[in-house]
Short mmCIF file of C-alpha atoms and ligand atoms in Angstrom, two decimals:
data_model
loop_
_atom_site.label_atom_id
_atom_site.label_comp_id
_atom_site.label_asym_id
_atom_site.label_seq_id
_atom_site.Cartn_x
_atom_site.Cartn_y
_atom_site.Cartn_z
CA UNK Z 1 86.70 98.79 139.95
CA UNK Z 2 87.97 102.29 139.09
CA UNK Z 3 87.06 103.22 135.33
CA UNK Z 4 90.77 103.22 133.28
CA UNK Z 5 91.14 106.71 131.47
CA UNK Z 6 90.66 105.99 127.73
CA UNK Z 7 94.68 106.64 126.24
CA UNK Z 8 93.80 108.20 122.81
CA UNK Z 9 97.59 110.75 123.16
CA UNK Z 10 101.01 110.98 124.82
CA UNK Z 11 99.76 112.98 127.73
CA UNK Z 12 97.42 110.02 128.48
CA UNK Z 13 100.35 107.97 129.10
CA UNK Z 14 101.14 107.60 133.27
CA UNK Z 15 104.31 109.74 134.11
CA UNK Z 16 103.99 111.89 130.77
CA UNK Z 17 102.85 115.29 131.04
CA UNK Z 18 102.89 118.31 128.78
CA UNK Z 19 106.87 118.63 128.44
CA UNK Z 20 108.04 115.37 128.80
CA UNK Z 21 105.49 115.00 125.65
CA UNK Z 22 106.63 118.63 123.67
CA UNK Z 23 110.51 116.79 124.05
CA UNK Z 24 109.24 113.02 123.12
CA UNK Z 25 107.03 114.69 119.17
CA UNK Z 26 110.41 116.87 118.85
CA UNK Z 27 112.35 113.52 118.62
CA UNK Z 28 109.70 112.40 116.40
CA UNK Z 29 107.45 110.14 118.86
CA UNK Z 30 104.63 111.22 118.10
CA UNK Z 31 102.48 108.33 118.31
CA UNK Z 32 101.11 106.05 120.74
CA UNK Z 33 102.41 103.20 118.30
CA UNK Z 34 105.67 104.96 118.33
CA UNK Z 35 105.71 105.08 121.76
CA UNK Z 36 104.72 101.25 121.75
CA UNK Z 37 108.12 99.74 119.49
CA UNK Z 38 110.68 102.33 121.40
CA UNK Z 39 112.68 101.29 124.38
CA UNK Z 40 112.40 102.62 127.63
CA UNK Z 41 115.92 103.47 127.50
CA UNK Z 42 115.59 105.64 124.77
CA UNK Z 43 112.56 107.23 126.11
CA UNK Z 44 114.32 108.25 129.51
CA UNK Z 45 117.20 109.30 127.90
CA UNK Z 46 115.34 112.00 125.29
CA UNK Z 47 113.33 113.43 128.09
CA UNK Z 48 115.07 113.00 131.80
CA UNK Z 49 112.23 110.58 133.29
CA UNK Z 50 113.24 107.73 134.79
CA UNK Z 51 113.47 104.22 133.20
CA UNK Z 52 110.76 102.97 135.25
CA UNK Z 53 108.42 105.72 134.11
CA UNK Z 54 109.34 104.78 130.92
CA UNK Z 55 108.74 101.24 131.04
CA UNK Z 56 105.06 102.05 132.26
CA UNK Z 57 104.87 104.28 130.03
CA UNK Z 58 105.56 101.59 127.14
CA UNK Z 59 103.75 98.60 128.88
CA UNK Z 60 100.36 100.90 128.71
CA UNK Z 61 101.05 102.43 125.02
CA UNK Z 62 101.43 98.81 123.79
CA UNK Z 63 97.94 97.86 126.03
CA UNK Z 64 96.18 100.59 123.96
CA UNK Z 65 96.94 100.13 120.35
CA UNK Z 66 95.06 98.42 118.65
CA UNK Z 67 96.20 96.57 115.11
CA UNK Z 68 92.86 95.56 112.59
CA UNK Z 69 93.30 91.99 111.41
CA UNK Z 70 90.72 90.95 109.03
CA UNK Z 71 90.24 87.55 107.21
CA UNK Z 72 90.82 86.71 103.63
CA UNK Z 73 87.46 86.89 103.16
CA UNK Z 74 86.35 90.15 104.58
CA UNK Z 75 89.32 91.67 102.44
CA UNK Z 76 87.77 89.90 99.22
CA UNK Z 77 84.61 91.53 99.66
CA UNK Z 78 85.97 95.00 99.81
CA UNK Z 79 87.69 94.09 97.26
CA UNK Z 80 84.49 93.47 95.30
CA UNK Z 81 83.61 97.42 95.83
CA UNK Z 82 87.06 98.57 94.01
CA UNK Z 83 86.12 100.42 90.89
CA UNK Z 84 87.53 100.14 87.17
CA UNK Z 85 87.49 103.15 84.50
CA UNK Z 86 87.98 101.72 80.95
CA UNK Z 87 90.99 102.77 79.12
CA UNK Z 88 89.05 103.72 75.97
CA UNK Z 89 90.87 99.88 74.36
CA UNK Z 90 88.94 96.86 75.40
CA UNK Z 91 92.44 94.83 74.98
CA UNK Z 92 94.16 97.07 77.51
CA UNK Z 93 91.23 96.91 79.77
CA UNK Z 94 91.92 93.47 79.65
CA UNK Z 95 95.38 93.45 79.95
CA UNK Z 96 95.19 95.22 83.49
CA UNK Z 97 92.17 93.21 84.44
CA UNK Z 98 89.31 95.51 83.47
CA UNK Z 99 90.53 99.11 83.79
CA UNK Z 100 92.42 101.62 85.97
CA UNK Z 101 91.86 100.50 89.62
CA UNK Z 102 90.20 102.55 92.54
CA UNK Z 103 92.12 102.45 95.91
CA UNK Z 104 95.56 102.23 93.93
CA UNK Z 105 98.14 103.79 91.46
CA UNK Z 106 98.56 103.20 88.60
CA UNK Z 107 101.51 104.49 86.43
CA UNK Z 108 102.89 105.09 83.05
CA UNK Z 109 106.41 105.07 81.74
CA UNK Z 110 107.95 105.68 78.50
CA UNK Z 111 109.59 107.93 75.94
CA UNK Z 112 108.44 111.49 74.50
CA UNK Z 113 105.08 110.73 72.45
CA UNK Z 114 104.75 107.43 73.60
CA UNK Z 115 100.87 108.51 74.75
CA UNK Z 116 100.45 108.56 78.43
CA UNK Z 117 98.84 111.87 78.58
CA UNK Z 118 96.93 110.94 75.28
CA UNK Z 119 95.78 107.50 77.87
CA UNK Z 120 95.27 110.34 80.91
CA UNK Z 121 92.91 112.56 78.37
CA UNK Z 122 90.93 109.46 77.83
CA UNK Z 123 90.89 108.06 81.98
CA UNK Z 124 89.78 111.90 82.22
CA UNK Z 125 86.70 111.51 79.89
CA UNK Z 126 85.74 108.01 80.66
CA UNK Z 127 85.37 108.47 85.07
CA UNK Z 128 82.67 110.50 83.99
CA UNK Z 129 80.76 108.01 82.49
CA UNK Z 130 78.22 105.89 84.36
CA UNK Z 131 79.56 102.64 85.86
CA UNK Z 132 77.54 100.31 83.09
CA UNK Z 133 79.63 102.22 80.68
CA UNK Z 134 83.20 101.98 82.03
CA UNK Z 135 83.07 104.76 84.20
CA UNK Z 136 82.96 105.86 87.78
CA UNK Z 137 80.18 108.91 87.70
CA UNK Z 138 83.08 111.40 89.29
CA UNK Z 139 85.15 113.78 88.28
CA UNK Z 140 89.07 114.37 88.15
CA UNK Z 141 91.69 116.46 89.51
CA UNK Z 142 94.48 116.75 86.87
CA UNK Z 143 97.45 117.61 87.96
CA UNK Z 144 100.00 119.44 85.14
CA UNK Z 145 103.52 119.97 85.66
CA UNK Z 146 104.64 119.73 82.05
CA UNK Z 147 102.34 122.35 80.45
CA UNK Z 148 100.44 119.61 78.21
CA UNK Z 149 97.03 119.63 79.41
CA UNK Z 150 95.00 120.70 76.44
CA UNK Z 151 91.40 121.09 76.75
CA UNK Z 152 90.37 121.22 73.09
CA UNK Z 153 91.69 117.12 72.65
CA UNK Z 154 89.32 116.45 76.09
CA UNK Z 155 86.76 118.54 74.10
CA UNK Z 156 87.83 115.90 70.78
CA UNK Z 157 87.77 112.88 72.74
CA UNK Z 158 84.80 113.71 74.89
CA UNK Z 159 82.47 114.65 71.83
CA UNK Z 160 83.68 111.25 70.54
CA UNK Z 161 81.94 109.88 73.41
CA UNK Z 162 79.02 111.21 72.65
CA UNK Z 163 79.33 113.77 75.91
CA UNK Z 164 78.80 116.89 76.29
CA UNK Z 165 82.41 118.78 76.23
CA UNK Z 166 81.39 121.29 78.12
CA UNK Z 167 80.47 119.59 81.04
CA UNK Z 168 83.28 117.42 80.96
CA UNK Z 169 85.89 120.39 80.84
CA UNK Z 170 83.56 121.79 83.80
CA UNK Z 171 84.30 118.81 85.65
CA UNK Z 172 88.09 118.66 85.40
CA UNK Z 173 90.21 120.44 88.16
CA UNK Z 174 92.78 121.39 86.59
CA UNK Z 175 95.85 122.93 87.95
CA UNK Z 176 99.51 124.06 86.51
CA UNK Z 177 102.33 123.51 89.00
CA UNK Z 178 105.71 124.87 88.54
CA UNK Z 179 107.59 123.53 91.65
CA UNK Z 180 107.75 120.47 93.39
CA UNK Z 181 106.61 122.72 96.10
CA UNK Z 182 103.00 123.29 94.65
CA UNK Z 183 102.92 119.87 93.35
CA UNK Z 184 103.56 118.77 96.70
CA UNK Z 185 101.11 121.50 98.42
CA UNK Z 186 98.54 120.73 95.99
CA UNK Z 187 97.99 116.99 96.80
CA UNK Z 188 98.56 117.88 100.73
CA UNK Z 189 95.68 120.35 100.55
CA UNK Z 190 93.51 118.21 97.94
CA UNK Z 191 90.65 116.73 100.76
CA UNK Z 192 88.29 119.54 100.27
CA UNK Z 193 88.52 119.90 96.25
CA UNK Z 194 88.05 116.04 96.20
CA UNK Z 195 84.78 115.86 98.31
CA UNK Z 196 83.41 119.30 96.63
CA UNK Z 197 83.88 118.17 93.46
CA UNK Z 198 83.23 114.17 93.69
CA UNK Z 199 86.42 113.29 92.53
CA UNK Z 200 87.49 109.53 91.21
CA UNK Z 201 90.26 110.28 89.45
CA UNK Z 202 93.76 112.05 90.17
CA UNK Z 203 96.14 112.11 87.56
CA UNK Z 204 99.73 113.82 87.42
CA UNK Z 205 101.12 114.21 84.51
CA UNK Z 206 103.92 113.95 85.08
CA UNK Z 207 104.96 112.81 88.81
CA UNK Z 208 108.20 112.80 88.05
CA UNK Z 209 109.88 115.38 85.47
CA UNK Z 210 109.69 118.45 88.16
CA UNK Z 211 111.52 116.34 90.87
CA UNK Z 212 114.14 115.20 88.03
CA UNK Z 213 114.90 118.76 86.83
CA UNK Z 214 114.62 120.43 90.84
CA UNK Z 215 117.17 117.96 92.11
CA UNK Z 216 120.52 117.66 90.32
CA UNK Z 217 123.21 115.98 90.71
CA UNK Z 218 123.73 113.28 93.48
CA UNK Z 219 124.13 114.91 96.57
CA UNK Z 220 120.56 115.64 96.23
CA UNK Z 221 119.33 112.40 95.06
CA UNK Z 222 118.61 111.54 98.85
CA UNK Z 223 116.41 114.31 99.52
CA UNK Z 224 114.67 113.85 96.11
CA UNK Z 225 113.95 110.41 96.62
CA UNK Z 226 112.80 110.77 100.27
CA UNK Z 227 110.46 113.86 99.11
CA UNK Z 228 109.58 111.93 96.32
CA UNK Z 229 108.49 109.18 98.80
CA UNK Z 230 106.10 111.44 100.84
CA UNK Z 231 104.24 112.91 97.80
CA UNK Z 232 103.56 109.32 96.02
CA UNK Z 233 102.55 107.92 99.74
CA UNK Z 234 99.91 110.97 100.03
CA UNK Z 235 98.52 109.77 96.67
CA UNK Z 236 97.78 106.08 97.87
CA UNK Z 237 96.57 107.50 101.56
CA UNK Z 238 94.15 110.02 99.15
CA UNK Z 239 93.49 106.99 97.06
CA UNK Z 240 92.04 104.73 99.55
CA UNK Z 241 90.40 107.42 101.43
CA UNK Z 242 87.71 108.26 99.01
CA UNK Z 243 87.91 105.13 96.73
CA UNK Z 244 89.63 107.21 93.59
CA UNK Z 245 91.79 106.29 91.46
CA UNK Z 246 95.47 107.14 90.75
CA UNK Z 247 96.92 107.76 87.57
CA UNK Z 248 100.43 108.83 86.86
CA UNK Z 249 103.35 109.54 84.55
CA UNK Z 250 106.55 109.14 84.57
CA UNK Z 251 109.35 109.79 82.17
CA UNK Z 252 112.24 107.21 81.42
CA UNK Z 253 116.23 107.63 81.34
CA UNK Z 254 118.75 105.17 78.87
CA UNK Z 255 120.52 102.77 81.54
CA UNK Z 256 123.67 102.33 80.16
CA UNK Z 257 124.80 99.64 82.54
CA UNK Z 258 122.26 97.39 80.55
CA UNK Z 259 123.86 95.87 77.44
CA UNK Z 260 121.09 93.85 76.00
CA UNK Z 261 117.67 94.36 75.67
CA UNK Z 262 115.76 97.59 76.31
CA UNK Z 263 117.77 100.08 78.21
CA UNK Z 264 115.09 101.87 78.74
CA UNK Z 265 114.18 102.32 82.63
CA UNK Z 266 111.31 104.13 84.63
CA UNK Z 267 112.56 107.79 86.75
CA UNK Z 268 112.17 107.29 90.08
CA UNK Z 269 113.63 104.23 91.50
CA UNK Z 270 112.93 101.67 93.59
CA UNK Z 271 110.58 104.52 95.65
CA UNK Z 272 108.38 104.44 92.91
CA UNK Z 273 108.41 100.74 92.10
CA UNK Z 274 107.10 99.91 95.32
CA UNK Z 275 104.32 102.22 95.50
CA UNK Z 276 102.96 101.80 92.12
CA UNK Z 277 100.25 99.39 92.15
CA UNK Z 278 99.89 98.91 88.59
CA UNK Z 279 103.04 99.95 86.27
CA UNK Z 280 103.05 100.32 82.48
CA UNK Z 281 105.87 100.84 79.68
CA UNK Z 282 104.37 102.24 76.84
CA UNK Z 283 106.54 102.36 73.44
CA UNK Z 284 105.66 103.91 69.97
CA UNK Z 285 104.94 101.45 67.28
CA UNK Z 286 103.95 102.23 63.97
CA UNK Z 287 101.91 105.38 62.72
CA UNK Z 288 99.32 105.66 65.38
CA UNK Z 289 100.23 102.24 67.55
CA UNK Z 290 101.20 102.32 70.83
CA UNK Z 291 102.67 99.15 72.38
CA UNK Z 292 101.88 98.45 76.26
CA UNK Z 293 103.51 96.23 78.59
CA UNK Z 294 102.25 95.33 82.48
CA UNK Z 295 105.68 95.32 83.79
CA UNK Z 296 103.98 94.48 87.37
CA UNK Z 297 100.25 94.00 88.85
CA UNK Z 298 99.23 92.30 91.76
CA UNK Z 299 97.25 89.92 90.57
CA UNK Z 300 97.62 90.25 86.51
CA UNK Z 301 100.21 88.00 84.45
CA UNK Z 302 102.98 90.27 82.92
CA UNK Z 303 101.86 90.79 79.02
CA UNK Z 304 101.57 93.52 75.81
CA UNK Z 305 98.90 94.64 73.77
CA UNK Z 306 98.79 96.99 70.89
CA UNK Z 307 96.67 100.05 71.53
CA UNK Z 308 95.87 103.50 68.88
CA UNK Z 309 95.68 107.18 69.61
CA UNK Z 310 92.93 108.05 67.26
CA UNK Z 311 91.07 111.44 66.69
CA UNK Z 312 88.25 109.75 69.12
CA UNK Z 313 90.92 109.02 71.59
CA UNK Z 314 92.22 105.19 72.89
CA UNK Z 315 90.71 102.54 70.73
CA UNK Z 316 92.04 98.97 69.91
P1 LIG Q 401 103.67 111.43 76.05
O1 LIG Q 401 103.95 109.99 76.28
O2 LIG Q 401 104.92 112.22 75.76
O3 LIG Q 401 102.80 112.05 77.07
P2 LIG Q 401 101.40 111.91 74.36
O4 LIG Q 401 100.43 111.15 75.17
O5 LIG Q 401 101.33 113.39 74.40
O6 LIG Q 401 102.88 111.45 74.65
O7 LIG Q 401 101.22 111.41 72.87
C1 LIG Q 401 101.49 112.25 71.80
C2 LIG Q 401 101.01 111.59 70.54
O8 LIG Q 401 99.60 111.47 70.56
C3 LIG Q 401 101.32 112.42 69.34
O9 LIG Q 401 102.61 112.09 68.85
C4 LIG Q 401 100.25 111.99 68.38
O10 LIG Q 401 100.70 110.85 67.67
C5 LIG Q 401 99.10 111.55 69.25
N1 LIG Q 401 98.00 112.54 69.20
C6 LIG Q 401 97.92 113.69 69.91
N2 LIG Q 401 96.80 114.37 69.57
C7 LIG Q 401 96.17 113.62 68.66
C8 LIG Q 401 94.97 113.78 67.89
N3 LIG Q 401 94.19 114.86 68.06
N4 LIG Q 401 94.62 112.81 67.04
C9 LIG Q 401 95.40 111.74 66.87
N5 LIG Q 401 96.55 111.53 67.54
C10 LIG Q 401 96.93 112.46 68.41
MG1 LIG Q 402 103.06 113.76 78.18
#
């Protein structure tokens, strides 16, 4: 029996050479699996081959993708490998179900001073501890578009630790974006600065506040949210790629449609509700309290707990 040609691109397809391909990625089928779910119709149409090309065409892309089921229990034991970096506040830790999560995002919301960098300064420290101590033994790429990464409170909180500040700072990549642009640019080019570097943790701080202030008014919501989309999608991809985890903040806006209860609600939308694995809402309390709430989790009961920014950093 004649060996089949392995089909690993569109040009492996029968009846699809080099331009019928060029005309099929400009439409956006660029995919084999794109190629599977599209109708021959639609396919002939785009590129001028005929229907029955097409439907071969189809009938073999569909043959040669492949989709990876695996059981409950194969998924539990990968689970098993996800890491957790303490939050500096054993109740917290708790709260989330032992600590910021590898392989997902988790996210901050709340008003001015309400501590989420103060809680990224500390997630910044603590993945450089060893995993017996809360830690993940990597490093971090911190991500600034507010101007409010200050090294001298890592230096505080790190010396609090007992570590050495200077080695922490050293293994911090730290960069100031100004645009949605480089924020954007800086995640897509992030692969080699994560495997040089060993890095567990991304934070940005915040996610949100250059999109808000870039896009005004509501003809450009759409693009903002779709844009907005792509960059929070390239964190989870990044996130399960290399095992690190996500941290992020986000800033809040007054609803006033809401009438009772906290009118408080999270930037962002429903693009970032969905993509957030783990979301907080973190509120000032009283001198140095913080109050946080798990407003969603995947597997943790919704709940508060009180948390301080000390000196040392997060503590109970
Ligand atoms: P945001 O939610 O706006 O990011 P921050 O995380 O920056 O808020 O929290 C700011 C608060 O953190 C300050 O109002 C202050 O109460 C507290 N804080 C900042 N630095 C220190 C410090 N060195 N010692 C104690 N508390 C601090
Ligand atoms: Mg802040």
């Amino acid at each position: 029996m004649p060996k089949e040609k392995a089909v690993h691109d569109l040009e492996d397809l029968p009846g699809i050479g080099p331009t019928t391909a060029t005309k099929l990625r400009a439409a956006g089928i660029d995919t084999l699996d794109k190629i599977a779910v599209a109708s021959p119709h639609e396919i002939a149409e785009m590129t001028g081959i005929s229907v029955e090309a097409a439907k071969k065409a189809v009938q073999i892309a569909q043959e040669s993708t492949t989709i990876a089921f695996e059981t409950g229990e194969q998924f539990y034991e990968k689970r098993k490998l996800i890491g957790k970096i303490s939050t500096g506040s054993s109740d917290l830790n708790d709260l989330i179900g032992g600590g910021v999560e590898t392989n997902g995002i988790t996210e901050t919301y709340g008003r001015f001073a309400s501590g989420k960098t103060q809680l990224g300064f500390q997630l910044a420290v603590n993945v450089q501890l060893p995993k017996d101590k809360g830690g993940l033994g990597g490093n971090v790429l911190f991500i600034d578009t507010e101007g409010t990464f200050r090294p001298e409170r890592i230096e505080q909180i790190a010396k609090a630790a007992g570590m050495d500040p200077k080695e922490v700072l050293a293994n911090i990549a730290m960069v100031r974006v100004p645009t949605t642009e480089q924020q954007i640019l800086t995640l897509e080019r992030a692969d080699s600065v994560i495997q040089e570097m060993n890095i567990k943790l991304i934070i940005i701080d915040s996610l949100t506040s250059l999109f808000r202030s870039e896009f005004i008014g509501r003809g450009a919501l759409g693009e903002r949210q779709q844009k907005l989309n792509q960059h929070i999608h390239r964190l989870q991809t990044l996130a399960d790629k290399y095992g690190l985890a996500a941290y992020i903040t986000n800033q809040v806006m007054d609803n006033p449609g809401i009438m009772f209860g906290d009118p408080t609600v999270p930037i962002g939308g429903n693009v970032i509700a969905h993509a957030a694995t783990t979301r907080l809402y973190m509120r000032k309390s009283k001198e140095d309290k913080r109050i946080v709430r798990l407003v969603d989790s995947p597997n943790m009961p919704e709940g508060e707990c009180v948390i301080k920014i000390t000196p040392d950093g997060i503590k109970d």
